[in-house]
Coordinates of C-alpha atoms in Angstrom, one line a residue:
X1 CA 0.0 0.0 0.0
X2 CA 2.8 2.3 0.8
X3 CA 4.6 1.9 -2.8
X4 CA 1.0 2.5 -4.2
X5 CA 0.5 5.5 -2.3
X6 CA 4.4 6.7 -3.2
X7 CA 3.7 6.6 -7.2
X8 CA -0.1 7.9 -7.3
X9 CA 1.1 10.8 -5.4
X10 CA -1.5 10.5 -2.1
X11 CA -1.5 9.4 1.6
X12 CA -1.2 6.2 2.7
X13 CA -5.0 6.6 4.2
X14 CA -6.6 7.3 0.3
X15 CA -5.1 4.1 -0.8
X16 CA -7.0 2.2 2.1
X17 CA -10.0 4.0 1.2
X18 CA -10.3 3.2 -2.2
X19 CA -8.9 -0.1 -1.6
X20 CA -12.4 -0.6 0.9
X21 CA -14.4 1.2 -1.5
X22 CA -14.8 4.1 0.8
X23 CA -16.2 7.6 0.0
X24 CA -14.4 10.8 0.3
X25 CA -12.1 10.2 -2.6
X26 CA -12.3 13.0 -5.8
X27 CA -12.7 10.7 -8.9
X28 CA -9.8 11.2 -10.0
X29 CA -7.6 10.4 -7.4
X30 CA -9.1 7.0 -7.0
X31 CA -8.9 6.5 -10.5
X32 CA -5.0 7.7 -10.1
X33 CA -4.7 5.2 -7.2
X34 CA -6.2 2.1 -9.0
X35 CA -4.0 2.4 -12.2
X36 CA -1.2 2.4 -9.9
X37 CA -2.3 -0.7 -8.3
X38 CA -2.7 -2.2 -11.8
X39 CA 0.7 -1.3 -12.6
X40 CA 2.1 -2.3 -9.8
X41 CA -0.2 -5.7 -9.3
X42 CA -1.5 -5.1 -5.6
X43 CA -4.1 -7.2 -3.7
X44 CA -5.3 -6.5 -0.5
X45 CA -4.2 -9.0 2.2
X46 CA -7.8 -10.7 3.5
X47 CA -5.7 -12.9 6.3
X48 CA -4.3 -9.7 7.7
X49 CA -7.4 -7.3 7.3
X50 CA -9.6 -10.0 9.0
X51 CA -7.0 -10.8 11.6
X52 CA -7.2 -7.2 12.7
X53 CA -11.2 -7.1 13.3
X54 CA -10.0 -10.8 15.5
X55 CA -11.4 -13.2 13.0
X56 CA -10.5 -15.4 10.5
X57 CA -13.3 -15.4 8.3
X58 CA -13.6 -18.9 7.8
X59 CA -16.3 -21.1 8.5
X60 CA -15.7 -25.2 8.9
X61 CA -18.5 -27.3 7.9
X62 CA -18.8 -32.0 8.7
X63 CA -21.0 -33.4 6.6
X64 CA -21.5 -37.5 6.4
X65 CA -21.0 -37.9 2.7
X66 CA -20.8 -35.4 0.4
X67 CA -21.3 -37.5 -2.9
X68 CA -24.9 -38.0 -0.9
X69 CA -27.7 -35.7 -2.9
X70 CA -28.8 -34.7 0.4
X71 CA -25.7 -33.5 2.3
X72 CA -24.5 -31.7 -0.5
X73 CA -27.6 -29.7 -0.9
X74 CA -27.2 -28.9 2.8
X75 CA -23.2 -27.8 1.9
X76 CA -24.2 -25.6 -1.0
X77 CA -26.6 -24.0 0.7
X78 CA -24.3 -23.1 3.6
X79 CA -21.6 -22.2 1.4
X80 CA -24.1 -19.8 -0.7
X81 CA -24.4 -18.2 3.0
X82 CA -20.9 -18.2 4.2
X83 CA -19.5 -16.6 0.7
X84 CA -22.7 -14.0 1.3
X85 CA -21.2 -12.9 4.7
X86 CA -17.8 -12.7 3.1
X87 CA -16.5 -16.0 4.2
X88 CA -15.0 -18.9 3.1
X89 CA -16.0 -22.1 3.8
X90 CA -13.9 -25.3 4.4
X91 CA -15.7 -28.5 4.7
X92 CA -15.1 -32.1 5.0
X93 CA -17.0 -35.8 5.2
X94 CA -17.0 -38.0 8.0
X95 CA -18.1 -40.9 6.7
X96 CA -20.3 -42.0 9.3
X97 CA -16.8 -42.1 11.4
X98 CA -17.2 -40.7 15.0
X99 CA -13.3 -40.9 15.0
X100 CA -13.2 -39.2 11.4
X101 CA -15.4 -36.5 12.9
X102 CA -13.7 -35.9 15.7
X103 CA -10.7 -35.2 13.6
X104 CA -12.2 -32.9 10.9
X105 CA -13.4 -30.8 13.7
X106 CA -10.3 -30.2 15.7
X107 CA -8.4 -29.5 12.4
X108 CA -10.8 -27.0 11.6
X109 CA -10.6 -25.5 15.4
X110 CA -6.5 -25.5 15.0
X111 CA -6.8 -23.3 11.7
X112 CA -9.1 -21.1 13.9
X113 CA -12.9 -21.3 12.3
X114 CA -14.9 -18.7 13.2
X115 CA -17.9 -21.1 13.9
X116 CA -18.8 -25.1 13.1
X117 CA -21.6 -26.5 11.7
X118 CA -21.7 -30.3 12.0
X119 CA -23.7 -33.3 11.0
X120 CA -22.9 -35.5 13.6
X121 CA -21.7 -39.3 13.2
X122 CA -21.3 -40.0 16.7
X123 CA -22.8 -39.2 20.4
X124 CA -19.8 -38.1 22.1
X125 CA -19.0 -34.4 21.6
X126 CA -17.6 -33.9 24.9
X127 CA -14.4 -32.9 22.7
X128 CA -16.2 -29.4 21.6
X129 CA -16.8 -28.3 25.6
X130 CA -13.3 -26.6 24.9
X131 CA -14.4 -24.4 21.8
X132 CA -17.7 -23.6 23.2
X133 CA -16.1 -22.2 26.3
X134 CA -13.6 -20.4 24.3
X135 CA -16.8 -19.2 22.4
X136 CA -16.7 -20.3 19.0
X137 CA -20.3 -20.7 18.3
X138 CA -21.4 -24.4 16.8
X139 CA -24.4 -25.9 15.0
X140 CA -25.7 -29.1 14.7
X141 CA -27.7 -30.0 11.5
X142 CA -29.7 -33.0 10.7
X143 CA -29.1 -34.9 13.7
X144 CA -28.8 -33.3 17.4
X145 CA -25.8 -33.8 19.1
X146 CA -24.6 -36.1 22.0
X147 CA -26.4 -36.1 25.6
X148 CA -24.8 -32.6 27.8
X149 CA -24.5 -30.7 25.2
X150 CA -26.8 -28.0 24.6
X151 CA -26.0 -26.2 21.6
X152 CA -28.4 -24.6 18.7
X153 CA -29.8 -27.8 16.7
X154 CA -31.5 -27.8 12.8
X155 CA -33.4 -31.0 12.4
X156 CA -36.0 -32.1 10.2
X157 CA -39.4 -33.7 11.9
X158 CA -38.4 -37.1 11.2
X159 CA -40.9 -38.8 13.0
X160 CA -43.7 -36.7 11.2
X161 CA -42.4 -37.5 8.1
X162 CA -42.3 -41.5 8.5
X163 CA -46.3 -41.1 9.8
X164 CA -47.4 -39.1 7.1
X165 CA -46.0 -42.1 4.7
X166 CA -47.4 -44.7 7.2
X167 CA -50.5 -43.2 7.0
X168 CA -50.9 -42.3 3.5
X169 CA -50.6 -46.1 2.7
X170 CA -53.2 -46.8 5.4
X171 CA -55.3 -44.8 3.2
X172 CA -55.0 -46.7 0.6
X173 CA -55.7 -49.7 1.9
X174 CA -52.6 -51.6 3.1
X175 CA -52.2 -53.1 6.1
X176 CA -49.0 -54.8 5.4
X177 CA -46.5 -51.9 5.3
X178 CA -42.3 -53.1 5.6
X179 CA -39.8 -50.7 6.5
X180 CA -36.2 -50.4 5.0
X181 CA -34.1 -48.1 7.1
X182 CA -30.6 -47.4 7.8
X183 CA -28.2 -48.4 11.3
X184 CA -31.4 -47.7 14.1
X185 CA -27.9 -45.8 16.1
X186 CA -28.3 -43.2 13.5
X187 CA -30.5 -40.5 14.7
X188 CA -32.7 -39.9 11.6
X189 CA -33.1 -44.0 11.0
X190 CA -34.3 -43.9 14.3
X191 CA -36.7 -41.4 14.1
X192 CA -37.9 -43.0 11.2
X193 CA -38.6 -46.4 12.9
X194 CA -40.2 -44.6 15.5
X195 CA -42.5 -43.0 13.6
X196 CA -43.1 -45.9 11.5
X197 CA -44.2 -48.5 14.3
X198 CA -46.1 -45.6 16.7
X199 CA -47.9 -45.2 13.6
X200 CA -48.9 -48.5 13.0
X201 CA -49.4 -49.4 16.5
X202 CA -51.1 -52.9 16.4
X203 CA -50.5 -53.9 13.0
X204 CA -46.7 -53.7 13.6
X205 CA -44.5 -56.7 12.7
X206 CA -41.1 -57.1 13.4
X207 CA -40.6 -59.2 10.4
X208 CA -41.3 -56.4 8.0
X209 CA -37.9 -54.5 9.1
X210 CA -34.6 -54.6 8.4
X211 CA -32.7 -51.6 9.2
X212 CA -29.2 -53.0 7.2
X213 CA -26.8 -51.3 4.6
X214 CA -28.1 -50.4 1.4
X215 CA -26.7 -53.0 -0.2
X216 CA -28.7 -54.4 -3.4
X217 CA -28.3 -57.8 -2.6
X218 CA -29.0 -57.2 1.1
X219 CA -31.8 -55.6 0.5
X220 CA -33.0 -58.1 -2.5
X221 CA -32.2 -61.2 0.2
X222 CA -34.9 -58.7 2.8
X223 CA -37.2 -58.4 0.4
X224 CA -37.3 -61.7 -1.0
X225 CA -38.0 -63.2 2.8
X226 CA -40.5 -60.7 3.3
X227 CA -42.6 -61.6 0.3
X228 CA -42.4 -65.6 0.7
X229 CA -44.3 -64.7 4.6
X230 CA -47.4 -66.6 4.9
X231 CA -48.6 -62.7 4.8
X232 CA -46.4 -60.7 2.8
X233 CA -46.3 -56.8 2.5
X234 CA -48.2 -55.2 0.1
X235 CA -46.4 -51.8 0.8
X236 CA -42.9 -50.4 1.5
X237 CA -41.3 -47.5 3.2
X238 CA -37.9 -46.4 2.6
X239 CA -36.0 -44.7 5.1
X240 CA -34.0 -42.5 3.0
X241 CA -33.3 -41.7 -0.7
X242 CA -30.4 -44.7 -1.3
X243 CA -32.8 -47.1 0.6
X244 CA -35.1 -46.2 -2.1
X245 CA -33.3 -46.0 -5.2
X246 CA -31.8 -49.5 -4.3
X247 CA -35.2 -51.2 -3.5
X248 CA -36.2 -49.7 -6.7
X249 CA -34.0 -51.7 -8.5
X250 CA -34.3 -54.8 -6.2
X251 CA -38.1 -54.4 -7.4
X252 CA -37.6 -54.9 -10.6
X253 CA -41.1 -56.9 -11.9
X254 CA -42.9 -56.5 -8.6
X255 CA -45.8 -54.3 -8.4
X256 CA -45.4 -53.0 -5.0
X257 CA -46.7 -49.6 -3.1
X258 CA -43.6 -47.4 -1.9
X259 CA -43.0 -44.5 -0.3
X260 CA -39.6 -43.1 0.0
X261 CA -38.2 -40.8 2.3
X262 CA -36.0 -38.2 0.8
X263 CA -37.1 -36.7 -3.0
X264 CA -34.3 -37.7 -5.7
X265 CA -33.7 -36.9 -9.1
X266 CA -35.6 -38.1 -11.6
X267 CA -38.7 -39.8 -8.5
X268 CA -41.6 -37.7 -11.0
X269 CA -40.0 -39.2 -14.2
X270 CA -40.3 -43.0 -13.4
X271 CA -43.4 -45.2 -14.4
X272 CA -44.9 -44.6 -11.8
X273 CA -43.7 -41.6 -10.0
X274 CA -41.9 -42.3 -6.5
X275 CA -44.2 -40.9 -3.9
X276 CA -41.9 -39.4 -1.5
X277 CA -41.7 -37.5 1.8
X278 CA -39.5 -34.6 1.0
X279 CA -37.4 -32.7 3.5
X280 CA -35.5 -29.4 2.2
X281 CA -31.6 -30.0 2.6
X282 CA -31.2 -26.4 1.1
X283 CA -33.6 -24.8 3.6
X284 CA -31.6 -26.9 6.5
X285 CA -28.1 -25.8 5.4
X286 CA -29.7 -22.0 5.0
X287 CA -31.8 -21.8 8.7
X288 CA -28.4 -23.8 10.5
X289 CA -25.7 -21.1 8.6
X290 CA -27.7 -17.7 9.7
X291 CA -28.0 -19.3 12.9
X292 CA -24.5 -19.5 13.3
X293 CA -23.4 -16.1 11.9
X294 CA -26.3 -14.5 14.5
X295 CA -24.5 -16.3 16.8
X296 CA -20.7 -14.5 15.3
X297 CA -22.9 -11.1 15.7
X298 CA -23.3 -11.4 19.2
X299 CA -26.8 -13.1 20.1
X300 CA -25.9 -14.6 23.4
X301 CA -29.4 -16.3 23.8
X302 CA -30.5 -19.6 24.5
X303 CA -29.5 -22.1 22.6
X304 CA -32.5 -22.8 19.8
X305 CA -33.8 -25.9 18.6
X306 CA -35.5 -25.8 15.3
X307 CA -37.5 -29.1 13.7
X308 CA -38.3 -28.3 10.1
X309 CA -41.2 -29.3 8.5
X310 CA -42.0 -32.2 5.9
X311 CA -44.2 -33.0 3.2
X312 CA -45.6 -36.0 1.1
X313 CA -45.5 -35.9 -2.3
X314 CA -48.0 -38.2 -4.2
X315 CA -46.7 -39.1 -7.6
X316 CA -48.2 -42.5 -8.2
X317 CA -46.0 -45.2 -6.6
X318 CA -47.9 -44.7 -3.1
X319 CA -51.0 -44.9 -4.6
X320 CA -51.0 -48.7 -6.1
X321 CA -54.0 -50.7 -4.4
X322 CA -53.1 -53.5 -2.2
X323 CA -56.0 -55.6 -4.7
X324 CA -54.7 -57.2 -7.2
X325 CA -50.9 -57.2 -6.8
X326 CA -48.9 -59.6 -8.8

């Protein structure tokens, strides 16, 4: 700054202000400062300038996967927020790993985040007590975190969601509803089930579950016991979009009522449709980011817990009649 100052002729102070765009500069003194920084290739130093205010500017993100549709919705929305702010985000997956997460997170403490937002894969969080205290403001999204830890939470009403599919195939007349959901120690699986079997209540049977990776031919050897049951489903729920996609294909021939949960690409263009309960991974990365940067501008009050909304989509698949299934 002081070499651009020295060859457009000013003070060291115009050069900052037109550098931050600020007024009080004649025309064309700014427009003499900024052909000397072209000449002489200047860029303002973010570290530094940010450094000064006592902030880093970044913001670090744990995700589970983020080749999942879901999670990376949730991470572009969040980055759309943190670059809006002026921020740069720096994210990483933990692939279900508490250990992994645990290790993403205190990397992104060392390099001095501003604030966290994690998708938790375990329960212990005990390891954060430090930051909080310190005060780096965190968020958990999509599932809560670890007993003793009260920090601000975005979750979607999983519960809700799985009656509203539970329900909708009641509707239609099926009384023999099986449920494919992911590891019942994962929050949102076991939200799912919950909902699922309060929902049912009395026509509940264990042997229309299995809660197992989303394997095709784990899910094909499910099914295929399932269906050779003296009384064999006439219905399926699917506990998220990969559950889904892969009994889909495990399907193959069988006319069979489903309901996923989770929308995916292409659901409205199959034969039929996929009836789906859709959450809103964009709206859950957008609600848990401005948390956390009301949090970075000062709001010191109780911690919030926030259960988004969820809606069924009927687009054929959940509407197939129990009568007459081959």
């Amino acid at each position: 700054m002081k070499d651009v100052a020295s060859a457009a002729g000013v003070a060291l102070k115009t050069v900052s202000r037109v550098v931050n765009g600020e007024p009080g500069v004649h025309p064309a003194t700014a427009e003499r400062v900024r052909t000397a920084i072209d000449r002489l290739g200047y860029s303002r130093n973010e570290s530094a300038r940010v450094l000064r205010r006592g902030r880093t500017a970044t913001i670090g993100l744990v995700i589970e996967d983020v080749a999942d549709p879901f999670y990376s919705g949730l991470s572009r929305a969040v980055e759309e927020v943190v670059i809006g702010h002026g921020c740069l985000l720096l994210s990483g997956s933990s692939g279900e790993e508490p250990g992994r997460e645990r290790e993403l997170v205190e990397t992104f403490c060392a390099r001095r985040v501003d604030g966290l937002i994690v998708v938790p894969a375990g329960e212990d969080h005990t390891y954060l007590r430090s930051e909080l205290e310190a005060g780096t403001p965190v968020v958990f999204a999509d599932r809560p975190p670890g007993a003793g830890l009260d920090v601000d939470t975005v979750l979607a009403d999983n519960a809700a969601g799985a009656e509203q599919a539970v329900r909708h195939l009641l509707g239609h007349g099926h009384h023999r509803i099986a449920f494919l959901g992911d590891d019942p120690a994962i929050f949102t699986a076991a939200e799912r089930l919950r909902g699922y079997r309060e929902t049912l209540g009395g026509l509940f049977d264990e042997r229309l579950v299995s809660m197992r990776a989303p394997e095709l031919e784990t899910v094909r050897a499910d099914l295929t016991r399932m269906f050779a049951l003296d009384h064999p489903p006439t219905a399926l729920f699917t506990g998220n979009g990969r559950y889904t996609v892969t009994a889909l294909r495990a399907l193959r021939g069988r006319r069979v009522a489903l309901v996923g949960f989770d929308d995916f690409e292409l659901a409205d263009l199959l034969d039929p449709g996929v009836t789906v309960v859709a959450q809103d991974p964009s709206w859950m990365g957008r609600v848990a980011a401005e948390l956390l940067f009301r949090r970075l501008r000062g709001d010191s009050g109780p911690s919030e817990h926030i259960q988004l909304p969820v809606r069924l989509i009927g687009r054929g698949s959940g509407e197939i009649s129990p009568y007459g299934l081959s």
